Structure formats: C-alpha cells, structure tokens
Coordinates of C-alpha atoms in Angstrom, one line a residue:
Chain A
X1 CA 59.7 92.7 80.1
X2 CA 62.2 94.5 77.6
X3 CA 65.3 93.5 76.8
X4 CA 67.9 95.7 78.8
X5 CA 71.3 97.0 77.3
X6 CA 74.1 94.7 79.1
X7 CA 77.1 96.3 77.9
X8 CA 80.2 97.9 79.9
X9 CA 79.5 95.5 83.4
X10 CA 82.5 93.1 84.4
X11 CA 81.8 89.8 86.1
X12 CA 81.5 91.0 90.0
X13 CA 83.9 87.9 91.0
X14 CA 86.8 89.5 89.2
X15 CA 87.0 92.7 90.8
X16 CA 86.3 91.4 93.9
X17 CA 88.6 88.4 93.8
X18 CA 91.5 91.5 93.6
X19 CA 89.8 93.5 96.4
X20 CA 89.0 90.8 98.9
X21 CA 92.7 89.0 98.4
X22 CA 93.7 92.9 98.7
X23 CA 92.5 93.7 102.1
X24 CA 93.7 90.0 103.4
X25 CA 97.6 91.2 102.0
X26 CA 96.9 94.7 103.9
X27 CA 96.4 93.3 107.4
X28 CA 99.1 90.4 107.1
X29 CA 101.1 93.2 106.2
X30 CA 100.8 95.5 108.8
X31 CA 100.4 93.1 111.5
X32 CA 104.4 92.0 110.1
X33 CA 105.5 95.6 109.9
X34 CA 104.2 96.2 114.1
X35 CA 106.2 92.7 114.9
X36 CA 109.5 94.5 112.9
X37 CA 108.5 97.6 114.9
X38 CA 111.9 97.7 116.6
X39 CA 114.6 97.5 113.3
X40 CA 112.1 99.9 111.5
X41 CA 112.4 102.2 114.1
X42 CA 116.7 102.6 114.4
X43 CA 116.1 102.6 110.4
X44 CA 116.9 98.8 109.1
X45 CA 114.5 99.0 106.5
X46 CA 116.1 96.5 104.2
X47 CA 115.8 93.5 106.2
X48 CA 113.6 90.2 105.2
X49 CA 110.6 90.7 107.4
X50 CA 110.3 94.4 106.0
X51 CA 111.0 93.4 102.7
X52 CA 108.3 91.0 102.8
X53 CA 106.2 93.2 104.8
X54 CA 106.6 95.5 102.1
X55 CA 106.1 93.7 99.0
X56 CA 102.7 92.2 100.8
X57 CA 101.7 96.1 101.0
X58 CA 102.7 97.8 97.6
X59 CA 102.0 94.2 95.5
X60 CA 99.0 92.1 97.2
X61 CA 97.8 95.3 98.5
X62 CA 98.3 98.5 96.2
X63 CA 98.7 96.1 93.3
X64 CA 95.6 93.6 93.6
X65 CA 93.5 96.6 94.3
X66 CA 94.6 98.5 91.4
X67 CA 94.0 95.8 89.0
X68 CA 90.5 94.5 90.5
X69 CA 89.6 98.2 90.5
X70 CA 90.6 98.4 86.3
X71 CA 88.9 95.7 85.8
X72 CA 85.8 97.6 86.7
X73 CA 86.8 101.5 85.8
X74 CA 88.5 100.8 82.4
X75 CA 85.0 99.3 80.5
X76 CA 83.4 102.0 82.0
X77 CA 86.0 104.7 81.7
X78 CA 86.8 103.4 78.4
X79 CA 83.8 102.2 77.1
X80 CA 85.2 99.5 76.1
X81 CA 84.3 95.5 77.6
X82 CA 87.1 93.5 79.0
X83 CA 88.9 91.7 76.6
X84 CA 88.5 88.2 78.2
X85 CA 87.3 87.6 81.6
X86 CA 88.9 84.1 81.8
X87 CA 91.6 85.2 81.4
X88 CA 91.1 88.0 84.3
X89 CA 90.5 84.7 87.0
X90 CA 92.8 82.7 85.2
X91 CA 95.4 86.1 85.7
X92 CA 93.9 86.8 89.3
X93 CA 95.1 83.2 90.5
X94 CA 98.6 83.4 88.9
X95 CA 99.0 87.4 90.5
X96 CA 98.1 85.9 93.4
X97 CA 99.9 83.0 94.0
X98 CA 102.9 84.8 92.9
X99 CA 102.8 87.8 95.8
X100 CA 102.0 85.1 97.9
X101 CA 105.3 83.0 96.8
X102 CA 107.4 86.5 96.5
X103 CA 106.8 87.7 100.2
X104 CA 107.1 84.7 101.5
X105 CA 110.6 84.0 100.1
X106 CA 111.5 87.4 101.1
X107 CA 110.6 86.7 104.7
X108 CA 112.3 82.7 104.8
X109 CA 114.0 81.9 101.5
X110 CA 116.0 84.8 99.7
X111 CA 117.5 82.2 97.1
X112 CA 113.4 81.5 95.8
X113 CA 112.7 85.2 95.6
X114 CA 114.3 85.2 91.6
X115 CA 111.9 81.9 90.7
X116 CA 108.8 83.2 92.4
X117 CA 109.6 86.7 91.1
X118 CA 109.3 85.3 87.2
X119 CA 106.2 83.3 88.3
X120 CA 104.2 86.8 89.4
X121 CA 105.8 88.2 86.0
X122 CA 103.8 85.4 83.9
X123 CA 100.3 87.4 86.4
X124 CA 101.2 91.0 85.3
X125 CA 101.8 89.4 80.9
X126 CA 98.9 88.2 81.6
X127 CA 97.3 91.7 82.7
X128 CA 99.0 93.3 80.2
X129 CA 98.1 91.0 77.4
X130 CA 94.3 91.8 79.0
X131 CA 94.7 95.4 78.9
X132 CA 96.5 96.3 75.8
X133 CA 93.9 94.2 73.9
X134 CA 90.9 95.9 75.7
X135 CA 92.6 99.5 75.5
X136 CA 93.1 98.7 71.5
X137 CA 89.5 98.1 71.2
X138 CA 88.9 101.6 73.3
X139 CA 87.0 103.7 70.1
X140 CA 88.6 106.9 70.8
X141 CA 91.7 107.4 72.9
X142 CA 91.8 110.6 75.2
X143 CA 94.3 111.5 77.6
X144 CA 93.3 109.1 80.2
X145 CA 94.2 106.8 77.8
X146 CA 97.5 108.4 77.9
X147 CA 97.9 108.1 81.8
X148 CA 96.9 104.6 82.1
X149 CA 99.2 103.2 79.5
X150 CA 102.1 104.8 80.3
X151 CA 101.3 103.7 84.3
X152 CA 101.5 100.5 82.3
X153 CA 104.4 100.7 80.8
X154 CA 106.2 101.7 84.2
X155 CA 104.8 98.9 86.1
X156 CA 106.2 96.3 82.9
X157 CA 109.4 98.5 83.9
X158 CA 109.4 98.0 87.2
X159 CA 108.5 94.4 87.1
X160 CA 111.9 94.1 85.0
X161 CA 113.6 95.8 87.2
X162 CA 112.5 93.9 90.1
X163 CA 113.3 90.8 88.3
X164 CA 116.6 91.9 88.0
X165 CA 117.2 92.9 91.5
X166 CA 116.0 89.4 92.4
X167 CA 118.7 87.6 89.8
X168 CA 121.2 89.2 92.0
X169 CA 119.8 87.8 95.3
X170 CA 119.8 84.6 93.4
X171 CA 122.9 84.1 91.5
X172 CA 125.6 86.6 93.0
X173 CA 125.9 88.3 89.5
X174 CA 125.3 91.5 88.7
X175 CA 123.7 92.4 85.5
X176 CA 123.0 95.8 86.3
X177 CA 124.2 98.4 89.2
X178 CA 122.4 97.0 91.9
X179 CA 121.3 100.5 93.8
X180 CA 120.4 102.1 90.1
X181 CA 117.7 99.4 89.9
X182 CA 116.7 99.5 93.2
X183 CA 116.3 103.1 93.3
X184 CA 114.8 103.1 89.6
X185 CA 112.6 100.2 90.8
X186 CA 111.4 102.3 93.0
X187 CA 110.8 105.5 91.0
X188 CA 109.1 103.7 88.0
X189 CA 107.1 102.1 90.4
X190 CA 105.5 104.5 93.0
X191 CA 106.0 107.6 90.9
X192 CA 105.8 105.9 87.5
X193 CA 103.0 103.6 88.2
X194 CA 100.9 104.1 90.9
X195 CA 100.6 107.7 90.8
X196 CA 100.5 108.0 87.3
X197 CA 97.3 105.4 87.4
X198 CA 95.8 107.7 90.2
X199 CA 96.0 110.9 88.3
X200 CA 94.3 108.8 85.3
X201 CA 91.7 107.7 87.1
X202 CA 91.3 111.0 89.1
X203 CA 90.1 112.8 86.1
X204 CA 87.3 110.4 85.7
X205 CA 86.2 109.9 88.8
X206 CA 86.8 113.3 90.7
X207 CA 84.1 115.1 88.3
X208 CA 81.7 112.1 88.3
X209 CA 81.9 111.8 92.1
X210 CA 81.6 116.1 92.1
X211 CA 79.5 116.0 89.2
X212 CA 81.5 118.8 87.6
X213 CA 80.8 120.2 84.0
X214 CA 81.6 123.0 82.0
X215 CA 86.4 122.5 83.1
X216 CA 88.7 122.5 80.8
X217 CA 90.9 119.3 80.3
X218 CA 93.9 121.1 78.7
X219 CA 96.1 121.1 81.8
X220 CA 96.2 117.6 81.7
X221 CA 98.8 118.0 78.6
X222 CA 101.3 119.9 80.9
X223 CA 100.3 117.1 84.3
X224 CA 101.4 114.8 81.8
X225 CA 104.5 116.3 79.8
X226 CA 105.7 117.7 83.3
X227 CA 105.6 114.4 85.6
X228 CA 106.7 112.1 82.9
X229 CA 109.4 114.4 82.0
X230 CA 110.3 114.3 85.8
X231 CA 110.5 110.9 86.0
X232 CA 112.9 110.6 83.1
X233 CA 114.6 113.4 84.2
X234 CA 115.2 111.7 87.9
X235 CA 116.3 108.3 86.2
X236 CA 119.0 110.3 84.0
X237 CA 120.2 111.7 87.6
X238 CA 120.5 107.9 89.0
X239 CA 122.1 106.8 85.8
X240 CA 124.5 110.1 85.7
X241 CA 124.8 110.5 89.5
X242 CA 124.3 113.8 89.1
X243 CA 122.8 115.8 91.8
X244 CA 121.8 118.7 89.6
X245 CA 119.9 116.4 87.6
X246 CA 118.0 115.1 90.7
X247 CA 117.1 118.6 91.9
X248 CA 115.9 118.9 88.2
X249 CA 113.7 116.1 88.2
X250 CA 112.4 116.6 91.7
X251 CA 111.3 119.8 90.7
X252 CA 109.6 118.7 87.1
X253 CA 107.5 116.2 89.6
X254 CA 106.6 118.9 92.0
X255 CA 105.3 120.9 89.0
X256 CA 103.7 118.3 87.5
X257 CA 101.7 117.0 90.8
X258 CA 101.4 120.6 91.5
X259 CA 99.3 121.3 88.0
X260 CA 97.4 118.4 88.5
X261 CA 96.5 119.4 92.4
X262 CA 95.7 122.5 90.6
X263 CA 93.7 121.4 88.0
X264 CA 91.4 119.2 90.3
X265 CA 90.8 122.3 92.7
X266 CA 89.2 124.4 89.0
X267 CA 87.6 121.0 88.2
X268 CA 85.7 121.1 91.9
X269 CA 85.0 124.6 91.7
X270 CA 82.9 123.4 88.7
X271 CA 80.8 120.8 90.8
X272 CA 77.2 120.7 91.0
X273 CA 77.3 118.8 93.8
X274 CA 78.5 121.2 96.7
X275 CA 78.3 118.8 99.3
X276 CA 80.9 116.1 99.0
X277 CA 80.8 112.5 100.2
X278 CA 83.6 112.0 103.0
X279 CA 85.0 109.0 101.6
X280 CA 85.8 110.9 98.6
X281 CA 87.2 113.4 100.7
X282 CA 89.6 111.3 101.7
X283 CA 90.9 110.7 98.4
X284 CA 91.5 114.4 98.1
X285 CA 93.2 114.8 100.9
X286 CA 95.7 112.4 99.6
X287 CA 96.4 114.8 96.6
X288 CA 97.6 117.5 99.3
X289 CA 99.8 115.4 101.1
X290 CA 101.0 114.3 97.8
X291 CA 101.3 117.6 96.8
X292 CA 102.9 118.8 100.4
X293 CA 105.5 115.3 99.5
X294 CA 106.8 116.2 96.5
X295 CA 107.6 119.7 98.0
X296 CA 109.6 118.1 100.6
X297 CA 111.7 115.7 98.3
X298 CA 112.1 118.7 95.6
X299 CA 113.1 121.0 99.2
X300 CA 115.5 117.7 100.5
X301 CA 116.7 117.0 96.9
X302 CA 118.1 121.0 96.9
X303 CA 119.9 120.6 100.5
X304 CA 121.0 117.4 99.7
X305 CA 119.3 115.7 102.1
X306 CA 118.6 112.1 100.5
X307 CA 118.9 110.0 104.3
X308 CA 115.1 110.9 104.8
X309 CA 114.2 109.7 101.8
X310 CA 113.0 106.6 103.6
X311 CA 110.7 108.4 105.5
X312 CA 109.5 110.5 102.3
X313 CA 108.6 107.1 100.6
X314 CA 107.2 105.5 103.4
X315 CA 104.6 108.3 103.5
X316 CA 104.5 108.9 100.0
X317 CA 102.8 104.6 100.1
X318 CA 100.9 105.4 103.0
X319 CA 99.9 109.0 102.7
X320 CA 98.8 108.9 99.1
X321 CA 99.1 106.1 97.5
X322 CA 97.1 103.6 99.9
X323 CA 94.9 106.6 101.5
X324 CA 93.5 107.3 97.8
X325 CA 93.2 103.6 97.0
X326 CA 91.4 103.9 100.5
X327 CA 89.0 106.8 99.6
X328 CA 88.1 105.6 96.3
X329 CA 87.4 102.1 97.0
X330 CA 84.7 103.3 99.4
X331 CA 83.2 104.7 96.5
X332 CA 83.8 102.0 94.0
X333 CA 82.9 98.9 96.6
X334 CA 79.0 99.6 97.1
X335 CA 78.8 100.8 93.7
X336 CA 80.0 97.1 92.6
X337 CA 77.7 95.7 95.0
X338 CA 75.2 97.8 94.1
X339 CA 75.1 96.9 90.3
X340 CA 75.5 93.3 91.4
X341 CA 72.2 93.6 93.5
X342 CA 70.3 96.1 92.4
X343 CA 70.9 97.0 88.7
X344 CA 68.3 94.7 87.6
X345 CA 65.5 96.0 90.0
X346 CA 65.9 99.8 89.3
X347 CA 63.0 100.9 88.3
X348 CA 60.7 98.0 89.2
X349 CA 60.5 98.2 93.0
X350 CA 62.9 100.8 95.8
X351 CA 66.4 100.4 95.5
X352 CA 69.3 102.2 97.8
X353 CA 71.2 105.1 97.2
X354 CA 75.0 104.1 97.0
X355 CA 75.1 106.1 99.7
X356 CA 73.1 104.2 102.0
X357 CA 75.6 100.4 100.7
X358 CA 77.8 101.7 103.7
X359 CA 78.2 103.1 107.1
X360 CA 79.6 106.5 106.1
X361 CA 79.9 107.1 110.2
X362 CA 82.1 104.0 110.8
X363 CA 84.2 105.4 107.0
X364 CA 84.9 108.5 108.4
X365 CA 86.0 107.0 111.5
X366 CA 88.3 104.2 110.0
X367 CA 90.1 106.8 107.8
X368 CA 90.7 109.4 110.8
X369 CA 91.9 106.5 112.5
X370 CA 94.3 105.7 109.2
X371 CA 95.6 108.8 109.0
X372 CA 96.1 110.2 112.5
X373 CA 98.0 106.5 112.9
X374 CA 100.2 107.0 110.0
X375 CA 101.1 110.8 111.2
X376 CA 101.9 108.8 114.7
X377 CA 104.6 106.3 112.6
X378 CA 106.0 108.9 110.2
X379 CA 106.7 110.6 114.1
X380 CA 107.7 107.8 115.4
X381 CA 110.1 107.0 112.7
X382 CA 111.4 110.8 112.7
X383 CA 111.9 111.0 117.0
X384 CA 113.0 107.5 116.4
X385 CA 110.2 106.1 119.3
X386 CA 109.7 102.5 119.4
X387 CA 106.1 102.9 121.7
X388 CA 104.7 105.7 119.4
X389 CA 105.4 103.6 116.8
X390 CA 104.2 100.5 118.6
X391 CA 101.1 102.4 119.7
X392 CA 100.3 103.9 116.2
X393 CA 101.0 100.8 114.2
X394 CA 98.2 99.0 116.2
X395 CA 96.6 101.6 114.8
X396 CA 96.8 100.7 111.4
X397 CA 96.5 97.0 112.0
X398 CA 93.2 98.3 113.4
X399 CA 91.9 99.7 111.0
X400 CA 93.2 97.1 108.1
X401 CA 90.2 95.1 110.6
X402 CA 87.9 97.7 109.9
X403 CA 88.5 98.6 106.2
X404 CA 87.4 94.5 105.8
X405 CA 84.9 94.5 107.9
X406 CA 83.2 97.7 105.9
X407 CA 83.9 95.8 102.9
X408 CA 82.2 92.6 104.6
X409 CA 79.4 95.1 105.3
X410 CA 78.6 96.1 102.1
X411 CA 78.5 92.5 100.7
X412 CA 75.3 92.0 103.0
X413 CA 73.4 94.8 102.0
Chain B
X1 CA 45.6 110.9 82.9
X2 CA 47.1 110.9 78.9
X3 CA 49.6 108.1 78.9
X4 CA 52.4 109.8 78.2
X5 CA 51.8 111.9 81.7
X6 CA 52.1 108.0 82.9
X7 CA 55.0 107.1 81.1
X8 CA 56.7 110.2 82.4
X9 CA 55.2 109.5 85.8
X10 CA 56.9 106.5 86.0
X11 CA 60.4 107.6 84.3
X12 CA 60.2 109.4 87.7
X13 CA 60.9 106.0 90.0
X14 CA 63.9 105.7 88.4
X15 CA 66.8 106.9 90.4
X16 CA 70.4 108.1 89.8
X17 CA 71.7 106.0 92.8
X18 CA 74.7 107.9 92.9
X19 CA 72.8 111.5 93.0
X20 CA 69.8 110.4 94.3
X21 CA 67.9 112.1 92.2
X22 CA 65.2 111.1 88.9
X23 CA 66.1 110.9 85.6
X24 CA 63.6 113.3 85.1
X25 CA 64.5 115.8 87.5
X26 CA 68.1 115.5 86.2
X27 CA 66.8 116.4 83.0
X28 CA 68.4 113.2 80.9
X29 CA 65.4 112.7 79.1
X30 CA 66.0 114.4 75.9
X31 CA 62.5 113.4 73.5
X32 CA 59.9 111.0 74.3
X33 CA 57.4 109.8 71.5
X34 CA 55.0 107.2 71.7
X35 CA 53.6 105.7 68.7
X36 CA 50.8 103.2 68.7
X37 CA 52.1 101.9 72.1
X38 CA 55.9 102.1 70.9
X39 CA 57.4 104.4 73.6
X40 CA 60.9 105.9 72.1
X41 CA 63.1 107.6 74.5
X42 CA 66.2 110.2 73.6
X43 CA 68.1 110.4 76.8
X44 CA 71.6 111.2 77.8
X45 CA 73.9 110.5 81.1
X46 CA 75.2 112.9 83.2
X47 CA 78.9 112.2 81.7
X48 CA 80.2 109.5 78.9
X49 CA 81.4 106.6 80.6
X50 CA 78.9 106.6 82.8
X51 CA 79.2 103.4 85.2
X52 CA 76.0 103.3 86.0
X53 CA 74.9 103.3 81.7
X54 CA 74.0 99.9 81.9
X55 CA 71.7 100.2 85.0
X56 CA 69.5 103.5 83.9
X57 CA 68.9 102.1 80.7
X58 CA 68.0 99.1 81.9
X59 CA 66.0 100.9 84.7
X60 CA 64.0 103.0 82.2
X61 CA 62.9 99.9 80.2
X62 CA 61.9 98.2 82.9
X63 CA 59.7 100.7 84.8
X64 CA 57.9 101.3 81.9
X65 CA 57.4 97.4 81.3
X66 CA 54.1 97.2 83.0
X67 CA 52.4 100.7 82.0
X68 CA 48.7 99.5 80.5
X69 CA 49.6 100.8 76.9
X70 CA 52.9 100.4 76.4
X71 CA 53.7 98.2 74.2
X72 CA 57.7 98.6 73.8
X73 CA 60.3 100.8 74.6
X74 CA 62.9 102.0 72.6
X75 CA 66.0 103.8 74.5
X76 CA 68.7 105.9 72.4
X77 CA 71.0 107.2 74.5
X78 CA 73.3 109.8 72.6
X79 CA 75.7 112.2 74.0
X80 CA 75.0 115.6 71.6
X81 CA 74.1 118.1 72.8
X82 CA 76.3 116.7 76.0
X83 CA 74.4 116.7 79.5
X84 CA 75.0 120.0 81.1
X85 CA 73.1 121.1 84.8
X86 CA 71.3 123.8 83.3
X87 CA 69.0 120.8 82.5
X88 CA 68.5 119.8 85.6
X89 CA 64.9 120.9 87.5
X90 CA 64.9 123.5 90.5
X91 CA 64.3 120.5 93.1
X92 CA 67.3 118.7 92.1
X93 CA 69.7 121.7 91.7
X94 CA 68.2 122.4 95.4
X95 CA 69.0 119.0 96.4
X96 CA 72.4 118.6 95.4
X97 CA 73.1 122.1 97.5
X98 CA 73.7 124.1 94.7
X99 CA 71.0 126.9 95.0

C-alpha cells in the first residue's frame, strides 16, 4: 500500500458535533414557537418564549450549522487545514453551552441573559481566534476570502451588540439607544452575517455542485461593494433616523442581492452538469425568495411601510437563510459521511455515489413540506389566523423530525 | 495486455463520487509514465479546492497498489493548464446530460 495525501480533511466529530446539536436547537425551537402560536399570531413577537424560541433558531440552529459547516468548507475552500482542532471541541462545548444558557434565560430568567450572553461570547473568540489564524495561513486570498471575513466581522458586531442589548436587560442602564442596537443587531446579523457567509460560500459551492467552467468572477466586486455599502448605508439611516437614508440602503441591498442572483444564473448557464440534484435546488430557490425579499423591504422602505418588517424578517430566517442552510447541508452531510467511510476504500473495492448517502425522495419531500409550511405561517401571520398557523407550524415541527432523521440516515449508510 | 493499458485499466475504478464518473473519462489524468515499475501520474481536479482532493488522490494510489508490476506510484496533482470539460470523454459529457 502507498502512502495517501491526508491534507485538507477535518476531524468528522467537529462538524458533526455543530450539525447534530444544530438539528436538536431546530426542533426545540419550533416545537416552542407552535406552543407561542397564539401571541405570534396578534404580533407579540418580543415576548420571552419567542425571544428564546428565536435565539434557539438563528444561534443553536443557523449559528451551529454555519460554523460545523466552516469547519469542513474553509480547508477545502481555502486550502488551508484548520488551525487547531482542539480548540474547535474545546470551542464547540463553550458555543454550546452558551445558546443553551442564553435561551434559556430568555424563556425563565431575563436578569442571567447579560452573564450567559458573555459566556457564548468567550465560544465565538474562540471561533474567531480559530478562523483568523486558519484564514492567515490561506496562501492566496480571493474574494471568498473577502465575503467570509467580513461575515466575520459582522457576526463579532453583532455579538457586541447583542451583549449590549443584554446589559440593558441586566442592569437598567443604557449604554447605547436601545432600538439602534436592536435594529443594528439585527442588520449586522441576518444581512451582515448570514447572508454575506451564504453568498461566500455560494460561489464555491454552486459551480462545484453545477460543475460550471469557463464564468467570469468579476461581478462578485460589485455583489460585494453593493451589499456591504448597503448595509452601511442602512446603519447610517438607523443612526440618522433618516428615512431617505433607509430607502437608500434598501435599495443598495436589492442591487447587490440582485447582481449576485444574477451572477449565479450566468455561472449555471455555464454547468456541465444539466441535470441538477434537488437538494441543491432548494438552495437556489432560496436565492429567489431572497431576491423577491429584498424587493419587498426596498418596495416597503419607499412607502414607508416599516410595521411588516416583522413579517419580512421572519421570512427572510426561514425563506433563505434556514432553507439554504437546508439545501446545502443535504449536500455537505453525505459528503462528510462519505469521506468518513469511504475515502479510504476508493479505488480498492465499490463505493457509493454521494448520491446514493441519502433518500433524495424523502429530501424532496421534507423541503416541499418546509416550504409550503412556511408559506402557510408567513399567511397565517399576514390574515392574522391562529389554526393556519397552528396547522402549518406542525408542519415545520415535522419536518425539523424529518431533516434529523435524514441526517440519522446518512450516518448508517 | 502492456501494463500501462492495466494501469489505465484500473485508474478506471476510481470514481468521482460526486459526478459519478472515472477519472479517466473526466479526463483528470494529465501524463502517466512508468519507469522500471515507478508509475508517475500528472493529474488535475475538476476545480481547486476540490473537497474530495484528498480522496482521488488517495483513490488513485491505492487502486494501483496491487497491479503485478507496479512498484510505486507517484501522484502530482497541479492545476495548469486548469481542468476544463473539453477534456472530458463522449460517455461522460453524455452522462452528465450535456450532449
């Protein structure tokens, strides 16, 4: 036997660990936000089962996933190894203790909110400290390099801000305008982070899973100047108050998620591979309804309609943000397994097509399930109707069952 | 058969798993040599940063572990001239739906 090349593979446990916590934070989540169903519903969003409810989705959910999932794609994306992968348990413990501690201090014990709030900061210094030092070692930096750290440097913002916001729960004192940093919270963190992250990752992974060639990467400059410039732009309307200035950014984001929608359409017409897996599929769909999102809030910024904001960022977490994380972790899930399992008996005996790690049936079904449920609450939520909502929350919670148990799946194969 | 009609034979087990397809087929196999049983392989990946680097590598060393004559493998894998589907056979190219 010759030696093999063991270079850009991450411990399996790590990413897991994130993914497998992930899913657990998803259904807790959703089964809280169906037992709220009747405040959500006459609009009390800000109450401490929502909060919590909340927090469980974007952080132990959205979060966890997003980190277990870098731990994989930045070696490979970067070729570059993970700095340390102690640290990464060591950091994956921490993380998760602290979105345990934060949502449940939201949903019994305000006053410990500000104490576990700087015990989760000490998970994300921690995955900073292990990004920065791998992303330093990253031989040359492109523009996904770009994306990711600046998704980094809006999630260290939001964290701050979050921080903040929890100081006032804590000690009655305000250090800063209190709907400023909720609202920037917010921003920095759906729009800053999250999205930011997805179009980084997008470019990678959209013409690997198309197997596109021959595009042209340059309108990934103007993605970039155009949504970050939006995203200041919006925060100098929330520090200014001016309504202009929100219009403004609104319609820098719009452009900027509308170049990048753009862009992945040339890199697809590209593709080698015409037909596309439906997982994947799913991911893109998300870009529309991103796309058809920041249309709204640009359209809703101009009339001054800022009331159904709620609704637009409710959507905005399920519609894109979790429905992408959706799409591409049933993509990224057997392919972890698969190298787990498999890498080292390629080429000696038969091994499976990632394809064939998961029931693409039972997929296809559990995300037409997702998304013709979250249509039924953003309805629900619009017409104000407690059994729609009812009805198509169970929904969710149903398929938060099935999303583990194709995860479940894979790990037996 | 002349052994390096074996060697390619058996470059031919291993699988993109993502594509389904050969590395062969995909056309990744830049040069292949072999030198007083010292097989040495130029091959490419479909894209830089390819997750599955580690695997394909690994793959192509070990299917050609047991070939009667081979007495070590040597894999470079470099990136120029980058991996374009023009390289890719008729089979494969029919496969993946685009002809």
């Amino acid at each position: 036997m010759f030696p093999t090349q063991q270079t850009y593979e991450t411990n399996i446990r790590l990413p897991f660990s994130f993914i497998l916590f992930g899913t657990m934070a998803f259904f807790t989540s959703q089964a809280i936000l169906l037992y709220s169903g009747s405040s959500i519903v006459h609009g009390a969003f800000r109450i401490p089962s929502v909060w919590a409810a909340v927090h469980l989705a974007v952080l132990g959910w959205g979060l966890m996933v997003a980190m277990g999932a870098m731990y994989q794609l930045v070696p490979v994306a970067f070729l570059t190894p993970i700095w340390s992968e102690t640290l990464g348990f060591v950091q994956f413990f921490v993380t998760a203790l602290g979105v345990l501690a934060l949502s449940t201090s939201f949903a019994w014990k305000m006053d410990f909110v500000f104490f576990a709030g700087l015990f989760l900061t000490l998970g994300f210094v921690l995955f900073f400290l292990q990004m920065a030092m791998t992303l330093k070692k990253q031989p040359t930096k492109n523009i996904l390099t770009l994306f990711v750290s600046t998704a980094l440097i809006c999630l260290f913002l939001t964290i701050a801000l979050g921080v903040t916001l929890a100081f006032h729960f804590f000690s009655n004192v305000k250090v800063a305008d209190h709907l400023l940093t909720l609202k920037t919270h917010l921003l920095f963190g759906l729009a800053g982070w999250f999205t930011l992250l997805i179009i980084g990752f997008s470019y990678k992974m959209v013409p690997m899973f198309s197997l596109a060639h021959g595009f042209s990467m340059t309108l990934a400059r103007y993605v970039y100047i155009f949504y970050v410039g939006g995203l200041a732009v919006t925060f100098g309307s929330f520090l200014t108050n001016s309504s202009a200035l929100f219009v403004s950014g609104m319609g820098l984001l719009l452009l900027g998620f509308a170049l990048f929608s753009y862009h992945i359409v040339t890199i697809l017409r590209k593709r080698v591979k015409k037909k596309l897996d439906r997982p994947f599929l799913f991911a893109l769909l998300a870009i529309a309804i991103a796309l058809c999102l920041h249309g709204t809030a640009f359209l809703f910024a101009i009339i001054g309609n800022t009331d159904s904001f709620g609704v637009i960022i409710y959507s905005y977490l399920f519609g894109w943000i979790i429905l992408s994380i959706v799409g591409y972790l049933y993509k990224i899930v057997p392919f972890l397994w698969w190298t787990h399992r498999y890498s080292q008996k390629i080429g000696k005996e038969n091994v499976p097509t990632l394809k064939q790690m998961m029931n693409e049936k039972w997929t296809v079904f559990s995300c037409v399930l997702f998304f013709t449920s979250f249509v039924g609450v953003i309805t629900a939520l619009a017409i104000s109707s407690l059994p729609l909502f009812y009805f198509s929350q169970s929904g969710i919670v149903l398929f938060s069952l099935l999303f583990t148990g194709s995860i479940i799946s894979v790990l037996l194969k | 058969m002349e052994l390096k009609d074996m060697v390619l034979e058996q470059l031919r087990t291993v699988y993109d798993p993502e594509l389904g397809i050969n590395v062969v087929d995909l056309g990744l196999i830049y040069d292949l040599r072999i030198d007083d049983g010292l097989v040495s392989i130029v091959m490419t990946l479909t894209t830089p940063g390819c997750p599955l680097h580690d695997s394909i590598v690994g793959g192509v060393k070990r299917a050609l572990a047991n070939v009667e004559g081979v007495q070590d493998v040597d894999v470079q894998i470099t990136w120029n001239p980058p991996w374009t589907p023009e390289r890719m056979s008729e089979a494969a190219l029919r496969q993946l739906g685009h002809i």
